[in-house]
Coordinates of C-alpha atoms in Angstrom, one line a residue:
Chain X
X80 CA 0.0 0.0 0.0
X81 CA 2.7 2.6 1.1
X82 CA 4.7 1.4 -2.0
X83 CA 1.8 3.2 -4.4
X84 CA 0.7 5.8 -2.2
X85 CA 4.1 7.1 -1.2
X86 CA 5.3 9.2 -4.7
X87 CA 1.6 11.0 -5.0
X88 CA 2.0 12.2 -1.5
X89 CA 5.5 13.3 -1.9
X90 CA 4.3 14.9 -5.2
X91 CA 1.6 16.6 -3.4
X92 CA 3.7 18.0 -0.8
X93 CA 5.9 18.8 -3.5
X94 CA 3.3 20.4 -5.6
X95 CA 1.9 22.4 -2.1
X96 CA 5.4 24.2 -2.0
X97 CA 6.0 24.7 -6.1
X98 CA 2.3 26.1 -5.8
X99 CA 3.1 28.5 -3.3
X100 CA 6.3 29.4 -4.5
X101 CA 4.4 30.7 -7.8
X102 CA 2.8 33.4 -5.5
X103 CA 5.7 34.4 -3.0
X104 CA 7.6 37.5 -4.2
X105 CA 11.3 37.1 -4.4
X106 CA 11.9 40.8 -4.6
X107 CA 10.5 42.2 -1.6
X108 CA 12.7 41.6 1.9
X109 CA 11.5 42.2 5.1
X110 CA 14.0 44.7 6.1
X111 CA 15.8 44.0 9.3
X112 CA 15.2 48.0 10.7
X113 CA 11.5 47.8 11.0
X114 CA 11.4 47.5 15.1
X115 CA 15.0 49.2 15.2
X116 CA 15.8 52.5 15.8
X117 CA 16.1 54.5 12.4
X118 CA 19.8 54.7 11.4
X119 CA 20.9 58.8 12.3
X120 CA 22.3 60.5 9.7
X121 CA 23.3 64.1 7.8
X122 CA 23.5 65.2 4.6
X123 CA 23.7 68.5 2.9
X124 CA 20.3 69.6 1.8
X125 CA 19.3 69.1 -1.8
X126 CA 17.8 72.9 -2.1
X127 CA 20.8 74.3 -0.2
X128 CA 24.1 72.4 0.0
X129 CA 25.3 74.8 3.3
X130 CA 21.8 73.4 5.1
X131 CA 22.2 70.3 6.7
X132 CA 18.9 67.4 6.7
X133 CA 19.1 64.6 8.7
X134 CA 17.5 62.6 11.4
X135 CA 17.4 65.3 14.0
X136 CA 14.7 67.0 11.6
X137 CA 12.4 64.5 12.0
X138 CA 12.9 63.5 15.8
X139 CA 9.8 63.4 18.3
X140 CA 7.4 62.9 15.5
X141 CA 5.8 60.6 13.3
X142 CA 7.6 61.0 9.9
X143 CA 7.9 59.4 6.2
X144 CA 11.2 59.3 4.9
X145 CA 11.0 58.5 1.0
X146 CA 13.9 57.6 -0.9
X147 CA 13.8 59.2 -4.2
X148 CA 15.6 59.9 -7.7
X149 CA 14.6 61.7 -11.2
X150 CA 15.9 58.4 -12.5
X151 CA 13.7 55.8 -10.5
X152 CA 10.7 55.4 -12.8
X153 CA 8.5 54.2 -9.7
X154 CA 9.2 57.6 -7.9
X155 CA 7.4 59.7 -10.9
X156 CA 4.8 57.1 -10.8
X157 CA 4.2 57.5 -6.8
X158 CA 5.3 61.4 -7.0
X159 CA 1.0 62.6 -7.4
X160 CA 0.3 61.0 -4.3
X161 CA 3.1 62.1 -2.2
X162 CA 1.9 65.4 -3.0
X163 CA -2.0 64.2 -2.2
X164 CA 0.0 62.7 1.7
X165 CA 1.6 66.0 2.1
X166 CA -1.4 67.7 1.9
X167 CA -3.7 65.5 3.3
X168 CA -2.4 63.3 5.7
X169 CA -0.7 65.2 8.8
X170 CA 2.7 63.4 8.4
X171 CA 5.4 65.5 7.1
X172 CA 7.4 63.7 4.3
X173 CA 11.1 63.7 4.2
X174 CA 13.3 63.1 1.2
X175 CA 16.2 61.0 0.7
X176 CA 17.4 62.0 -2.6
X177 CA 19.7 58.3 -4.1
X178 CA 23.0 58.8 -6.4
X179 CA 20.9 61.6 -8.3
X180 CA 22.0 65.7 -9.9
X181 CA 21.3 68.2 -8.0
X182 CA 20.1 70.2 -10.8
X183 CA 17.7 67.3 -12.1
X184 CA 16.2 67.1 -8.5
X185 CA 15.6 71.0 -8.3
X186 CA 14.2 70.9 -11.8
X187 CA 11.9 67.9 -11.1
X188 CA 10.4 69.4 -8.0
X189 CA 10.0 72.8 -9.7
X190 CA 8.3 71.1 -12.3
X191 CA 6.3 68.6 -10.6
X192 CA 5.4 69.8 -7.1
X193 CA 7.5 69.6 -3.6
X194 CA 5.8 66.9 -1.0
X195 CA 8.4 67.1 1.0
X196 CA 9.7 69.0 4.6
X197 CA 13.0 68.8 2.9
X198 CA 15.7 67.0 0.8
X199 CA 18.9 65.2 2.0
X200 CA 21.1 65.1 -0.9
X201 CA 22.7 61.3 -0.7
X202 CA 25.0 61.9 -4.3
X203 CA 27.4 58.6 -2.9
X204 CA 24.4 56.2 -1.3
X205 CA 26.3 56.1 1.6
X206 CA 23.2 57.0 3.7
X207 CA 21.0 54.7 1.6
X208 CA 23.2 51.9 2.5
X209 CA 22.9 52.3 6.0
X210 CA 19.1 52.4 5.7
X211 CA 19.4 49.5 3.7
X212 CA 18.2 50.8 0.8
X213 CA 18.7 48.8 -2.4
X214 CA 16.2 50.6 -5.0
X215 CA 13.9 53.6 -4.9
X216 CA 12.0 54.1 -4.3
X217 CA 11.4 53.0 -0.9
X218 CA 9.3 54.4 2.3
X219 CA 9.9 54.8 5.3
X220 CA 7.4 55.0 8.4
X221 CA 9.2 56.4 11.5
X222 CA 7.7 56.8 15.2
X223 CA 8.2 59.5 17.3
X224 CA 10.7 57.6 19.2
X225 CA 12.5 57.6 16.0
X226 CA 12.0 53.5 15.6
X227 CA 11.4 52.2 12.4
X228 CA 7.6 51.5 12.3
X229 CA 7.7 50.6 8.3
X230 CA 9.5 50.2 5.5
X231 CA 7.8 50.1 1.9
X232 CA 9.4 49.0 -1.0
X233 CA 7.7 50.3 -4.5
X234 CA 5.7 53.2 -5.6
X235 CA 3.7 54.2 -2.5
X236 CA -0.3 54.0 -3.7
X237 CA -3.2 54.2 -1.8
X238 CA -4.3 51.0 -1.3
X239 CA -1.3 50.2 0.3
X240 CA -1.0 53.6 2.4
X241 CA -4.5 52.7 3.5
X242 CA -3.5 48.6 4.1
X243 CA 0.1 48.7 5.9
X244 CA 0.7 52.8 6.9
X245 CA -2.6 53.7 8.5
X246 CA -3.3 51.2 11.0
X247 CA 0.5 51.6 12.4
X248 CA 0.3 55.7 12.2
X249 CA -3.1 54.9 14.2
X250 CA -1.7 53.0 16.4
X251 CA 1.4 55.1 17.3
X252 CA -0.2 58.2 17.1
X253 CA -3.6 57.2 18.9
X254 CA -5.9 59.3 16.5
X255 CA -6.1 60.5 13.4
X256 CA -4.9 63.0 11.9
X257 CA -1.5 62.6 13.9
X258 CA -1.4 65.3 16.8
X259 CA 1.8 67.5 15.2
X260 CA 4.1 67.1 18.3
X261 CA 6.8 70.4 18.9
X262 CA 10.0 67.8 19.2
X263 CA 12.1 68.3 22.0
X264 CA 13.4 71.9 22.0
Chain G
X61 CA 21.6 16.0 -30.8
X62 CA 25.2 15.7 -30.2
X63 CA 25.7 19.6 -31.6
X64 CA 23.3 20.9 -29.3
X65 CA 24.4 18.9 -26.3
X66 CA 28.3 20.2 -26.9
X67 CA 26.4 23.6 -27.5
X68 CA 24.3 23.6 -24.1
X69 CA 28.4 22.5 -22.0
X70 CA 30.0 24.8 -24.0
X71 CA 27.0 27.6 -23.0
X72 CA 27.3 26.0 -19.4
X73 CA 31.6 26.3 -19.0
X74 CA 31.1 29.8 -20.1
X75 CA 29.1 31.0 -17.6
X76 CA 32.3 31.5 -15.1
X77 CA 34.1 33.1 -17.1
X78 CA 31.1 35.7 -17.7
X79 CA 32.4 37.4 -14.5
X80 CA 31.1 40.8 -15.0
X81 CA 32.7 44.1 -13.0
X82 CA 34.9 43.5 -10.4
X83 CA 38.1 45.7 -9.9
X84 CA 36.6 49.0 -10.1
X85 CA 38.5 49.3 -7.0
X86 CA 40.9 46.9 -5.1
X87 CA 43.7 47.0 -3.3
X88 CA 47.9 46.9 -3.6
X89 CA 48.3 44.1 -0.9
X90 CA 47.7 40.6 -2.9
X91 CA 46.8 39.7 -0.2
X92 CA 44.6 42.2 1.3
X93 CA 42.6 42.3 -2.7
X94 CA 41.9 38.1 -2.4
X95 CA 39.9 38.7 0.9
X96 CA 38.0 42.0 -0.7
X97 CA 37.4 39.8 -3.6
X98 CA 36.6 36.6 -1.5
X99 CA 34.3 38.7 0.4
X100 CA 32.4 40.1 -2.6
X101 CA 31.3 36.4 -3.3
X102 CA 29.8 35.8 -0.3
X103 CA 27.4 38.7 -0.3
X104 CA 24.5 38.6 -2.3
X105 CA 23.5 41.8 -4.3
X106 CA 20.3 42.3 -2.8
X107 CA 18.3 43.7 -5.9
X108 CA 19.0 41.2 -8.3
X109 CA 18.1 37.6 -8.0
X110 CA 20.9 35.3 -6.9
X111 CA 24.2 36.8 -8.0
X112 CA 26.9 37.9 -5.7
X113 CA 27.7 41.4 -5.7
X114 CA 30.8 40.8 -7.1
X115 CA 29.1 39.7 -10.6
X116 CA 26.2 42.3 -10.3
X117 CA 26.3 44.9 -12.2
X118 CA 23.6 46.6 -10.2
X119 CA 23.7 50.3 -9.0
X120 CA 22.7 49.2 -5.2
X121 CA 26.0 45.8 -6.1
X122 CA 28.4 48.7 -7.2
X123 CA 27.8 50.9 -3.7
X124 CA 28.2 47.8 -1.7
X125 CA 31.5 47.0 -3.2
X126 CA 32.8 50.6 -2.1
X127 CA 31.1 50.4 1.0
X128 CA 32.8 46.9 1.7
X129 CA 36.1 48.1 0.1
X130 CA 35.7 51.4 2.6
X131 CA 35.3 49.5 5.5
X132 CA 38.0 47.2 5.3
X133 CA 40.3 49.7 4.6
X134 CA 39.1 51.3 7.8
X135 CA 40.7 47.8 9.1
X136 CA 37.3 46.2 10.0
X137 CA 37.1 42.6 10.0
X138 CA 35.3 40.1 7.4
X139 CA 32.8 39.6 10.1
X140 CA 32.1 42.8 11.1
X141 CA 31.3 43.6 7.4
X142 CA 29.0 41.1 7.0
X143 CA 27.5 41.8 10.4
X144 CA 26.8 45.2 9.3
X145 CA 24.9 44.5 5.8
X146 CA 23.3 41.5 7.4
X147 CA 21.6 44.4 10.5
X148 CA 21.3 46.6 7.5
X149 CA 19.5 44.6 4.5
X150 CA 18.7 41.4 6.4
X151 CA 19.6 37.3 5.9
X152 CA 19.1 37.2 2.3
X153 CA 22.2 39.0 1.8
X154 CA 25.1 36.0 3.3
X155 CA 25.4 33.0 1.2
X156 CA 25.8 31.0 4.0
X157 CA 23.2 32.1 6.4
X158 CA 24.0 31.0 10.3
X159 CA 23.0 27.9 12.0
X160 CA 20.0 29.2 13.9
X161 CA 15.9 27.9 14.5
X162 CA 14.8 29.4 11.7
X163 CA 17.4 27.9 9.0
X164 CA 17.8 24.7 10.9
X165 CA 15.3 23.1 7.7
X166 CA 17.6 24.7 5.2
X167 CA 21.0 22.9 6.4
X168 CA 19.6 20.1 7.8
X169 CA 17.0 18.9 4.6
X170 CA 20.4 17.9 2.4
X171 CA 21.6 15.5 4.7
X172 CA 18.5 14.1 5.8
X173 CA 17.2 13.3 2.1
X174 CA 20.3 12.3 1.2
X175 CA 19.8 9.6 4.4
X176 CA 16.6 9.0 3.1
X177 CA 18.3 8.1 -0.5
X178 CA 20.7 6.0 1.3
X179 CA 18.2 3.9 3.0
X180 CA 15.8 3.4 0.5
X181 CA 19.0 2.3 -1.9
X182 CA 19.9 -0.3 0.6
X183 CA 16.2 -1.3 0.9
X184 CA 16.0 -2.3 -3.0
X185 CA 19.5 -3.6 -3.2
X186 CA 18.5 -6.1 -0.4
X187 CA 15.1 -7.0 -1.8
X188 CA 17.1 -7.8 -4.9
X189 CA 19.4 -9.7 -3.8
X190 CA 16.8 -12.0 -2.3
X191 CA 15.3 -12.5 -5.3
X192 CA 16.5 -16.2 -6.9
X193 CA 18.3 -15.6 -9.9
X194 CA 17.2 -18.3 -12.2
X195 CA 13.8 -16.5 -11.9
X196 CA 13.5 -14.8 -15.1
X197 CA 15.3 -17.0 -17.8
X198 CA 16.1 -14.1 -20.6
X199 CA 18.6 -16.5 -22.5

């Protein structure tokens, strides 16, 4: 009996796996941040290289960092509904600008509309790297405690701003809209 | 069928040689440049699907290099390297992921199929050879 029925269940457990497999999405990581605090940082700012941007900008409240370039074709595609968040939503939007020209960057959000607070200007990726950044654009959720509350990877839309950012902004911030908080100073 | 079998090795032998950018950068010490590049194999380029960085030709492969090439100038150890990328961008990118609960599956399925294999071999090669010989006259 085991002799027959032995190959059609290993094929079935087989098949179980090679079926999931077809669904499971190679390309997107769980990044090892999310639950960590945020990585500090400084860069010159993109609109005025003497300005300095970093993680101190963003401390004691709930923030979006979005990694960004005038060459990442998923950022023009997302760059509408940043604009909608920044108006809408309560949560300032910071910028990471990735390996891009300063004067493409300035041009693109003359031409297109600023969402964000401001622009770090990362021209090596050195930043990017220790955010663990490996293709924009990417989003960041980060708590007022300055952890890592979410990281998404791809054009940020609103079915997935509704599915995976709201609940945790909720939950962090206790109501919505987010109560603006002063910082520390 | 013979042309397109030599055709598929030959395609097959290739593919090591097809070793795509390293030595942008490297360093004087011989022996200092075989770790770097030793090192660049181990990582995996985290964009692109199962190459190393070292073969990637990948914008996010290319910064990794400099950053790993940075680092170990700055006299930090293979492991702290790896440490870093592996807090920064997660498991996925060490070829050889530690010995811990949630990989114990990975290394231990080889050796327990191939035990498997082994048992089931000896199975069939005793049943054989308790078969009589003269069973099946083919002569």
């Amino acid at each position: 009996m085991w002799r027959y029925a032995m190959p059609i269940v290993l094929f079935a457990v087989l098949g179980v796996f090679l079926y999931r497999g077809l669904y499971l999405n190679p390309g997107s990581l769980e990044s090892p941040l999310v639950g960590r605090p945020a990585p500090e940082f400084s860069l010159p700012s993109l609109e005025d290289p003497l300005r300095e941007v970093g993680s101190d900008d963003f401390a004691g409240q709930v923030a979006l960092l979005n990694v960004w370039a005038t060459w990442c074709v998923g950022c023009r595609q997302e760059h509408p509904y940043l604009l909608e968040l920044a108006r809408t939503s309560g949560i300032p939007i910071y910028g990471l600008n990735w390996k891009d020209d300063r004067a493409a960057a300035l041009e693109w959000l003359a031409r297109l509309g600023d969402p964000y607070v401001a622009s770090a200007f990362d021209s090596e990726g050195d930043v990017a790297i220790d955010w663990g950044v490996y293709g924009a654009p990417e989003t960041f959720l980060i708590g007022r405690d300055g952890t890592v509350l979410h990281k998404h990877i791809g054009p940020l839309m609103p079915e997935i701003w509704r599915r995976d950012f709201l609940p945790k902004i909720a939950k962090e911030c206790g109501s919505l809209p987010c109560p603006l908080v002063d910082g520390e100073e | 069928m013979v042309r397109i079998l030599v055709a598929c090795l030959m395609l097959v032998l290739a593919t090591p040689l097809a070793f795509a950018i390293e030595g942008e950068l490297g360093f004087d010490d011989p022996a200092m440049n075989e770790r770097y590049r030793s090192l660049l194999r181990e990582i995996r380029c985290p964009k692109c699907l199962n190459t190393s960085i070292a073969d990637s030709d990948a914008l996010i492969a290319a910064d990794l290099r400099r950053e790993v090439h940075q680092k170990m100038a700055e006299g930090h150890t293979d492991k702290e390297i790896v440490d870093y990328l592996v807090s920064r961008y997660g498991e996925f990118v060490v070829y050889r992921p530690p010995l811990q609960p949630s990989t114990w599956a990975l290394w231990g399925a080889p050796p327990v199929l191939l035990l498997i294999g082994v048992i089931v071999f000896a199975r069939i090669l005793r049943d054989r050879a308790r078969q009589p010989l003269d069973e099946d006259p083919i002569s």
